[in-house]
PDB file of C-alpha atoms in Angstrom:
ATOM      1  CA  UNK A 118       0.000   0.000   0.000  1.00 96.00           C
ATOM      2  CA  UNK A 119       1.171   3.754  -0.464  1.00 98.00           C
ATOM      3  CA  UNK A 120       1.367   5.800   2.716  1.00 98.00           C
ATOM      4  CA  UNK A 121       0.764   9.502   2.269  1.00 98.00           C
ATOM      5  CA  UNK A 122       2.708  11.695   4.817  1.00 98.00           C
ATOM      6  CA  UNK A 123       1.040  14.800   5.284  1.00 98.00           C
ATOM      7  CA  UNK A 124       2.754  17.791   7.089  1.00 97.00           C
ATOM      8  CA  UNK A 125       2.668  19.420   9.088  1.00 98.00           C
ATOM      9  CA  UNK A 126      -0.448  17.896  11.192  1.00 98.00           C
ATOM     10  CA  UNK A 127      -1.414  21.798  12.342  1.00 97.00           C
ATOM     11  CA  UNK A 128      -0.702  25.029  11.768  1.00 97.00           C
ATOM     12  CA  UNK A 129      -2.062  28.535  12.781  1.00 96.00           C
ATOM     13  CA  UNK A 130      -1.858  31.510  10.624  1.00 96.00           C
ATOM     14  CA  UNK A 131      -3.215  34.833   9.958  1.00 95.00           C
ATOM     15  CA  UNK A 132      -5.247  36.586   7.105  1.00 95.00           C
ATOM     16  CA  UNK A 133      -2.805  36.814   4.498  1.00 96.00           C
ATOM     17  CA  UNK A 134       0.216  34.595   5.207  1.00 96.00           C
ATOM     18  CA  UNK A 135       1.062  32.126   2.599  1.00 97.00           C
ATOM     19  CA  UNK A 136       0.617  28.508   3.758  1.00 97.00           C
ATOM     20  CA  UNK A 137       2.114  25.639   2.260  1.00 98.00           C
ATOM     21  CA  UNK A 138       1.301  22.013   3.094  1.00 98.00           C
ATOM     22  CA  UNK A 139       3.219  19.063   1.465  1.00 98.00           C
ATOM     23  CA  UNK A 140       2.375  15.242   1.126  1.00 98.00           C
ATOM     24  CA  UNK A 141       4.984  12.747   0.420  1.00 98.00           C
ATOM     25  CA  UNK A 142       4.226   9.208  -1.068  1.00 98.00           C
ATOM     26  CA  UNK A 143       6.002   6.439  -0.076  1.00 98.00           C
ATOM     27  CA  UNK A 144       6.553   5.585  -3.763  1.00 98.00           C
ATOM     28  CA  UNK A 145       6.124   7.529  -6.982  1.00 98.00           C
ATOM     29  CA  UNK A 146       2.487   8.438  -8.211  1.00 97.00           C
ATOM     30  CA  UNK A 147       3.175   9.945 -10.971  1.00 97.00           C
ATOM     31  CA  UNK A 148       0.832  13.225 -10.919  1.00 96.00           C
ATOM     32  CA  UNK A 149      -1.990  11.262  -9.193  1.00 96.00           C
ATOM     33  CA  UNK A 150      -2.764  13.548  -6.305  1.00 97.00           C
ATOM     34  CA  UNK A 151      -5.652  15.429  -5.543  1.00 97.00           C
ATOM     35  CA  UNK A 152      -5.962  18.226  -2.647  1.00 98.00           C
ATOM     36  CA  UNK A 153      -9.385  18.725  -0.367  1.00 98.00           C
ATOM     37  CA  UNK A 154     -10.636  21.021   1.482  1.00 98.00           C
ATOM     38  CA  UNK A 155     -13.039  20.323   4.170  1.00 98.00           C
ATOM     39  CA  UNK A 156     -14.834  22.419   6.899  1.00 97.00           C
ATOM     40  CA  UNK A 157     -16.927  22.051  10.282  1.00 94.00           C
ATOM     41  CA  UNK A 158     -19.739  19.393   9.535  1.00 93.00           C
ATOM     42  CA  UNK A 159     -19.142  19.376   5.654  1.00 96.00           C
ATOM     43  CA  UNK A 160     -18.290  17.085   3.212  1.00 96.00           C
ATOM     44  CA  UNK A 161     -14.503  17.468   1.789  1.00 97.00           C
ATOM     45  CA  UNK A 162     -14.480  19.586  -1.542  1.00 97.00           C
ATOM     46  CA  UNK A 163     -11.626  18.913  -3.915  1.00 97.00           C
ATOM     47  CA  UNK A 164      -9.145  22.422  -4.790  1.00 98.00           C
ATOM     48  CA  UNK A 165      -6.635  20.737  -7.070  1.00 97.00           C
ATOM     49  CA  UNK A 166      -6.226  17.267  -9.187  1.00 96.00           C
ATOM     50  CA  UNK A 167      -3.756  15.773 -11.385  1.00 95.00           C
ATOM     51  CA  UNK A 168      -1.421  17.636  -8.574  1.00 97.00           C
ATOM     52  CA  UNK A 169      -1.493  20.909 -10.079  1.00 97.00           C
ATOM     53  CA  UNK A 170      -4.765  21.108 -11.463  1.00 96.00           C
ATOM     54  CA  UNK A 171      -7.072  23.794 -10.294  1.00 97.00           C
ATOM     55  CA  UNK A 172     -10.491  22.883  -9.373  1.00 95.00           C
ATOM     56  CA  UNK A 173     -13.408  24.931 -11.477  1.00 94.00           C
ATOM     57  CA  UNK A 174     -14.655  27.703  -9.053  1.00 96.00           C
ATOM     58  CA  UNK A 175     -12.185  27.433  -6.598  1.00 97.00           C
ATOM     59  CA  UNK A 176      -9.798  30.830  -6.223  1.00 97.00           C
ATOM     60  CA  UNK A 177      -6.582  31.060  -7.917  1.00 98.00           C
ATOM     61  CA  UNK A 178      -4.805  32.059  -4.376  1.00 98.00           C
ATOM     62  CA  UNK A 179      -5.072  27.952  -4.119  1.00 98.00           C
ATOM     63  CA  UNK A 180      -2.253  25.916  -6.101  1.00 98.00           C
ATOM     64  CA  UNK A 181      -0.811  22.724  -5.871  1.00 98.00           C
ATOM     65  CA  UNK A 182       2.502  21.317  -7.660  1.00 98.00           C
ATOM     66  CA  UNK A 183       4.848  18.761  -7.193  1.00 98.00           C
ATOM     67  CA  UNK A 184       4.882  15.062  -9.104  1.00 97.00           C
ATOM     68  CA  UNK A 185       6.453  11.790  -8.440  1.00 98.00           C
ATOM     69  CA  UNK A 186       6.674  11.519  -4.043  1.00 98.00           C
ATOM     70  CA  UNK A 187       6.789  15.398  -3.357  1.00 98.00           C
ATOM     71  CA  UNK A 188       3.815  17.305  -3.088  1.00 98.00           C
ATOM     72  CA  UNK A 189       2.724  20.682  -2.574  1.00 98.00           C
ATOM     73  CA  UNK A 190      -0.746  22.578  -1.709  1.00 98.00           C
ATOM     74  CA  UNK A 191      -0.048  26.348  -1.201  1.00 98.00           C
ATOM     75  CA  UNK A 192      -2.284  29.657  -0.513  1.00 98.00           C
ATOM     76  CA  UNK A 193      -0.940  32.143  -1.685  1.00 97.00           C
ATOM     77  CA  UNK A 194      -2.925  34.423   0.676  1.00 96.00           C
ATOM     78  CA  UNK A 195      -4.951  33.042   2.990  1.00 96.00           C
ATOM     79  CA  UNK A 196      -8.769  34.473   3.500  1.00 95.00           C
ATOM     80  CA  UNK A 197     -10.874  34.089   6.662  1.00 94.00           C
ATOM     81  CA  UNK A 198     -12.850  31.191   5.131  1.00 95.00           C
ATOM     82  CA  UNK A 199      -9.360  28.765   4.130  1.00 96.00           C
ATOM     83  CA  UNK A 200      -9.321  28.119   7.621  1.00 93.00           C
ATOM     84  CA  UNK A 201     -10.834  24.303   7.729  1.00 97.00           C
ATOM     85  CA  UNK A 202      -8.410  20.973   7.394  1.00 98.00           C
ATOM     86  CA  UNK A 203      -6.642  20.005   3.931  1.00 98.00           C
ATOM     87  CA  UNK A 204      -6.020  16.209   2.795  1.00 98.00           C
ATOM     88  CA  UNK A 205      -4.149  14.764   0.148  1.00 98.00           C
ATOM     89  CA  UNK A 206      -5.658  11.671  -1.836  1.00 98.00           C
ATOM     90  CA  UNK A 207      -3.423   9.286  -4.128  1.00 98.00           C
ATOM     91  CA  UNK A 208      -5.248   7.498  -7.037  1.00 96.00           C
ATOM     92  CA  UNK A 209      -2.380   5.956  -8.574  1.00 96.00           C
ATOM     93  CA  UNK A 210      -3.294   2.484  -7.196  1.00 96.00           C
ATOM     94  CA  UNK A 211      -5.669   1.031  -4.794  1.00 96.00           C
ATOM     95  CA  UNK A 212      -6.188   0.654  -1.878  1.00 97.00           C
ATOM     96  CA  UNK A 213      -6.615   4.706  -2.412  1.00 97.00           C
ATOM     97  CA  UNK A 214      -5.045   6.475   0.451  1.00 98.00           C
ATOM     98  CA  UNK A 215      -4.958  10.013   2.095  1.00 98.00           C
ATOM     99  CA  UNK A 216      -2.678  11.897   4.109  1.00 98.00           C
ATOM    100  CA  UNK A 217      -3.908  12.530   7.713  1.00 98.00           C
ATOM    101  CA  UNK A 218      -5.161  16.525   7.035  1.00 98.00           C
ATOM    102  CA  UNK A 219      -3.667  19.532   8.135  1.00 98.00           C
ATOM    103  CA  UNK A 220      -5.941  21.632  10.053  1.00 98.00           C
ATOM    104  CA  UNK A 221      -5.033  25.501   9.383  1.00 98.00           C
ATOM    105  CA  UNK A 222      -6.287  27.779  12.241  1.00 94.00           C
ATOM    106  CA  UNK A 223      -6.222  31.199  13.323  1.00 85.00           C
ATOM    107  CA  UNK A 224      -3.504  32.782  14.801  1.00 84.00           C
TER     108      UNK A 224
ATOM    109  CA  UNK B 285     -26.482  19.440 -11.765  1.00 95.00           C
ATOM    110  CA  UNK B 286     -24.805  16.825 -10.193  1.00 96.00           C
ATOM    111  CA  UNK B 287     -26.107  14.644  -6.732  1.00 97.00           C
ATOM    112  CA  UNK B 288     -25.133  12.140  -4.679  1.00 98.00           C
ATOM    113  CA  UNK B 289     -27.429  11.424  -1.829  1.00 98.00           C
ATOM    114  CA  UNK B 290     -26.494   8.595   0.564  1.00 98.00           C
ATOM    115  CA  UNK B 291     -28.944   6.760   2.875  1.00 98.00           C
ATOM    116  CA  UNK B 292     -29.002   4.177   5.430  1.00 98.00           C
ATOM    117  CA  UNK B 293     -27.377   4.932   8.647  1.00 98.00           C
ATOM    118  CA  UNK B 294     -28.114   4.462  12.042  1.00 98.00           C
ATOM    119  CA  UNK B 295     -27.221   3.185  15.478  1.00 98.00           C
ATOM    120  CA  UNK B 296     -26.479  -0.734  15.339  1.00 98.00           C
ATOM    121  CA  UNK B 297     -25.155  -3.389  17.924  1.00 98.00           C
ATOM    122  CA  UNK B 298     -21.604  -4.852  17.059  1.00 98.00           C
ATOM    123  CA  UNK B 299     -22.211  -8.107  14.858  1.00 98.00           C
ATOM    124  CA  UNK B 300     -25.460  -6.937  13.192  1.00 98.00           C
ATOM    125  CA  UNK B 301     -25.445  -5.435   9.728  1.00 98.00           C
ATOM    126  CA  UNK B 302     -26.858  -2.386   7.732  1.00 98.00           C
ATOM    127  CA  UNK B 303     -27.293  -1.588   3.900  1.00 98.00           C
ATOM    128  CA  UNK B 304     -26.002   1.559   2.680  1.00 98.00           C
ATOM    129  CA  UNK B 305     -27.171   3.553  -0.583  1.00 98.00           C
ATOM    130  CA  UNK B 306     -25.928   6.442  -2.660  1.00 98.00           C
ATOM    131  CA  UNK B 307     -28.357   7.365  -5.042  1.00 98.00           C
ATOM    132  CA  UNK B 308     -27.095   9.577  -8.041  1.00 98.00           C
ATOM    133  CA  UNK B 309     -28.675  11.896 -10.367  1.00 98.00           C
ATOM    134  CA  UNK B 310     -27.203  14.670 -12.632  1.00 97.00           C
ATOM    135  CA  UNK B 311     -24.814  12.295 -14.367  1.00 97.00           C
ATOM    136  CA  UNK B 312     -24.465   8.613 -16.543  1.00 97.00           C
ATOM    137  CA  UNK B 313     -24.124   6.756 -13.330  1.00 97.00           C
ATOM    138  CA  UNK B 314     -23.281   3.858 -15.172  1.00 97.00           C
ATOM    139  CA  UNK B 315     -20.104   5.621 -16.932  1.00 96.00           C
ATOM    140  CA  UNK B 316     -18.294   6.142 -13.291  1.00 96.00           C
ATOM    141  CA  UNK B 317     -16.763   4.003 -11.320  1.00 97.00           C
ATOM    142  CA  UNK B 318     -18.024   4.529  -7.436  1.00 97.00           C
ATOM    143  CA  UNK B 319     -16.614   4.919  -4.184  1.00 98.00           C
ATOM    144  CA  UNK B 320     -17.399   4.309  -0.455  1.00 98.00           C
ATOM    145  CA  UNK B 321     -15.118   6.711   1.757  1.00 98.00           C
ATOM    146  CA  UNK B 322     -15.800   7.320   5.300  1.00 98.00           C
ATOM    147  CA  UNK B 323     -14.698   9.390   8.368  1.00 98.00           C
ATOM    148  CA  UNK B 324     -14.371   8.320  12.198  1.00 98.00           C
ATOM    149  CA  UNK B 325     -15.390  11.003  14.451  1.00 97.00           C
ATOM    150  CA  UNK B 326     -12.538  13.846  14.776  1.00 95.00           C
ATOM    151  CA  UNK B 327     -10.799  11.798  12.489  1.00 97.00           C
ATOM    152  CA  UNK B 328      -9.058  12.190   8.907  1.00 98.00           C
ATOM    153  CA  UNK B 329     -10.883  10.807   5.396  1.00 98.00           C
ATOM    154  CA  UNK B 330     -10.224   6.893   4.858  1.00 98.00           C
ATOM    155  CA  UNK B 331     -11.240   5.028   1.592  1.00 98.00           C
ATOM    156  CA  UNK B 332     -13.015   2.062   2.142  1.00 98.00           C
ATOM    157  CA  UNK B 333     -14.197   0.437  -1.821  1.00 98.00           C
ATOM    158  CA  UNK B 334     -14.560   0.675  -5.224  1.00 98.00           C
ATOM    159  CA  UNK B 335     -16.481  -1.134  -7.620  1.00 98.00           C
ATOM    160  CA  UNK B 336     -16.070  -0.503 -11.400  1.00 97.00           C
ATOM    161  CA  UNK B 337     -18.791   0.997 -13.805  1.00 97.00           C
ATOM    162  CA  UNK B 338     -20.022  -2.058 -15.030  1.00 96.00           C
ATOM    163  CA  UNK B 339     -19.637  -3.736 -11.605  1.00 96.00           C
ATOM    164  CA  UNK B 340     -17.121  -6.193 -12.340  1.00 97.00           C
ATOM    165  CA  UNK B 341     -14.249  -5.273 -10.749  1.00 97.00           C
ATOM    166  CA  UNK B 342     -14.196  -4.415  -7.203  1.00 98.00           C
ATOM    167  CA  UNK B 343     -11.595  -3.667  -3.784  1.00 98.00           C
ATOM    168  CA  UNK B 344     -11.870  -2.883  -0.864  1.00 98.00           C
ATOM    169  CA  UNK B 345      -9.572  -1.337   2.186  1.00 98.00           C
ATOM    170  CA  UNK B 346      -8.296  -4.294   4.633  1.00 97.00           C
ATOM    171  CA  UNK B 347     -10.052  -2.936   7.306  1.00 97.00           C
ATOM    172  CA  UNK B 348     -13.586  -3.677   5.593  1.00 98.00           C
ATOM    173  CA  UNK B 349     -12.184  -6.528   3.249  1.00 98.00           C
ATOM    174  CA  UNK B 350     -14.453 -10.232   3.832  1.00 97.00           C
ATOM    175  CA  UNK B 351     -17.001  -7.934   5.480  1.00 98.00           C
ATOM    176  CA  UNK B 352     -18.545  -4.580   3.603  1.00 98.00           C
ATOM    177  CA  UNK B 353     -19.245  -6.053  -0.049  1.00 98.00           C
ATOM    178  CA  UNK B 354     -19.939  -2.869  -1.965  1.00 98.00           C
ATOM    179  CA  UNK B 355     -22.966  -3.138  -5.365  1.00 98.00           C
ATOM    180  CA  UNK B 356     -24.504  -1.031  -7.554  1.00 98.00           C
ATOM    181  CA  UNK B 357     -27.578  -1.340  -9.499  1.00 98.00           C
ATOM    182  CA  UNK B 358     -27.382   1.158 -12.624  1.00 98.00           C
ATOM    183  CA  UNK B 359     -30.960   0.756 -13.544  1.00 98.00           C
ATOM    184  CA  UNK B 360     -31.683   2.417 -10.447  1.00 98.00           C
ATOM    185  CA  UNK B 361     -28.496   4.555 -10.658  1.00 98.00           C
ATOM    186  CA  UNK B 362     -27.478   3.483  -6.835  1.00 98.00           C
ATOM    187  CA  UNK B 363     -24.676   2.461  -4.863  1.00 98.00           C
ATOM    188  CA  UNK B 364     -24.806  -0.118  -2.164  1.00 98.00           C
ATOM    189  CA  UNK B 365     -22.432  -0.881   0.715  1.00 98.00           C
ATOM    190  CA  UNK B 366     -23.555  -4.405   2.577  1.00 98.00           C
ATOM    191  CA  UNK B 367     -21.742  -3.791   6.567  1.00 98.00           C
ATOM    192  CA  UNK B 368     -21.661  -6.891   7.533  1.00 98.00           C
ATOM    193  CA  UNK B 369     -20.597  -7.840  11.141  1.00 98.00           C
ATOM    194  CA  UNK B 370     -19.893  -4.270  12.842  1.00 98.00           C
ATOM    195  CA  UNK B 371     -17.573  -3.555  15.207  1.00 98.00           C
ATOM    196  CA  UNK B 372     -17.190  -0.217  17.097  1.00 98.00           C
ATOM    197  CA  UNK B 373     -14.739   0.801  14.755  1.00 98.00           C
ATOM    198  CA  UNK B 374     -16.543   1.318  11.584  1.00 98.00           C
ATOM    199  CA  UNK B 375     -18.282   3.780  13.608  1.00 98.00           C
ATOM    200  CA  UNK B 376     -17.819   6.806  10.769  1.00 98.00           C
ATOM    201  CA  UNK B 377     -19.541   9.224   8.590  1.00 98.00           C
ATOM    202  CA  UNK B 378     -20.158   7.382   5.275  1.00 98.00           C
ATOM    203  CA  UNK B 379     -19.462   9.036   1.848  1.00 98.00           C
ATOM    204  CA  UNK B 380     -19.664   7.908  -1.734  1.00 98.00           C
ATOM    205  CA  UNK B 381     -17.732   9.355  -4.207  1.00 97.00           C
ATOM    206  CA  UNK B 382     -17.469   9.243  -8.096  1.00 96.00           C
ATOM    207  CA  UNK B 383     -14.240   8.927 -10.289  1.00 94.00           C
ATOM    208  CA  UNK B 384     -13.381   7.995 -14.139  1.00 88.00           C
ATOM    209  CA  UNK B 385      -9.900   7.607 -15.298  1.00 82.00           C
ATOM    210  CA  UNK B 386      -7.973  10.868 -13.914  1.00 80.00           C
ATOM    211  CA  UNK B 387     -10.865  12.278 -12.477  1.00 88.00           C
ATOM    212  CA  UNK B 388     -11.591  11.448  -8.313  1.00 92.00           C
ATOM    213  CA  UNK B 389     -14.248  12.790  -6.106  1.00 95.00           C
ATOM    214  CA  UNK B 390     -15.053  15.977  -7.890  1.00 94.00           C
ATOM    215  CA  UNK B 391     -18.540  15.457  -6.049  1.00 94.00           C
ATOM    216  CA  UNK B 392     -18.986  13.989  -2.582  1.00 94.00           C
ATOM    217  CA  UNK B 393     -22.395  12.821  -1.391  1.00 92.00           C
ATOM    218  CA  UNK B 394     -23.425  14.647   2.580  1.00 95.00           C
ATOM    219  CA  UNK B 395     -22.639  11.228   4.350  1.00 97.00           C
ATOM    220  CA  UNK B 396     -24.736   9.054   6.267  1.00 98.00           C
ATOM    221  CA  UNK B 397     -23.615   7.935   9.929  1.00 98.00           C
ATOM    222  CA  UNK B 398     -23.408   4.720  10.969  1.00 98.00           C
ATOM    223  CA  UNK B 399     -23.022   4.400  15.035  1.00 98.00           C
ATOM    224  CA  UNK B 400     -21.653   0.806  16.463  1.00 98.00           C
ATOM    225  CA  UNK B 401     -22.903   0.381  19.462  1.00 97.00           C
ATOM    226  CA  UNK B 402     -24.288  -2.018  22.208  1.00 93.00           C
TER     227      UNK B 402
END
């Protein structure tokens, strides 16, 4: 199976900072990676696929790079309403597998 | 526009069962390939099965393997995950999810919760 490491865990930040959050596979994926968002009592809601791909509707201050076993989600600036928790999914082979979140707070 | 809506849930004693369903509308169910995902209270996202479009391939997480056989019926355009022998652990928020080739869980259903419990 392919272990997603997700870091960091937590992390609190203010209006505006840049964030970055990285998951790294435990063997290559290729570009198989998608990033979610997911608040409070809500279903997850995906921001990026195929690693880098941006989501339709969701803002551009949201991007996501990386390929192979290095992965990046990064806001560029974050708003009031980012704050919730982030996973990472890998689709390159089942069993699928996410990282354990990152829950982004307020400073 | 596109909807999954799942169904099912409840409390239930360890060892009994329950029938889950995702019913979808919006889109050619029978084009996508489905997935069960679920979510332990204050807990992170963990897949659980996948069955093919047609049905004839399926897989499952080793935590739910021998005892959640997932289904689908495409002339109803729904989803079915058989829990079979519960334990306190599968205690989670239930989602199903829709992917084909590159494309995974652009939509997510609003769960169902299933509570293992004597």
């Amino acid at each position: 199976d392919i272990q997603m490491t997700q870091s960091p865990s937590s992390l609190s930040a203010s209006v505006g900072d840049r964030v970055t959050i990285t998951c790294r596979a435990s063997q290559d994926i290729r570009n198989d990676l998608g990033w979610f968002q997911q608040k409070p009592g809500k279903a997850p809601k995906r921001l990026i696929y195929g690693a880098s791909s941006l989501q339709s509707g969701v803002p551009s201050r949201f991007s996501g790079s990386g390929s192979g076993t290095e992965f990046t989600l990064t806001i560029s600036s974050l708003q009031a309403e980012d704050f919730a928790t982030y996973y990472c999914l890998q689709f390159y082979s089942y069993p699928l597998t996410f990282g354990g979140g990152t829950k982004v707070d307020i400073k | 526009q596109v909807q999954l809506v799942e169904s099912g849930g409840g409390v239930v004693q360890p060892g009994r069962s329950l029938r889950l369903s995702c019913v979808a509308s919006g889109f050619t169910f029978s084009s996508y390939t489905m997935h069960w995902v679920r979510q332990a209270p204050g807990r992170g996202l963990e897949w659980v099965a996948v069955i093919s479009y047609d049905g004839s391939s399926k897989s499952y997480a080793d935590s739910v393997k021998g005892r959640f056989p997932i289904s689908r019926d495409n002339s109803k355009n729904t989803l079915f995950l058989q829990m079979n022998n519960l334990r306190a652990e599968d205690t989670a928020l239930y989602y199903c999810g829709r992917s084909n080739s590159w494309n995974y869980f652009d939509y997510w259903g609003q769960g169902t919760l299933v509570t293992v419990s004597s």
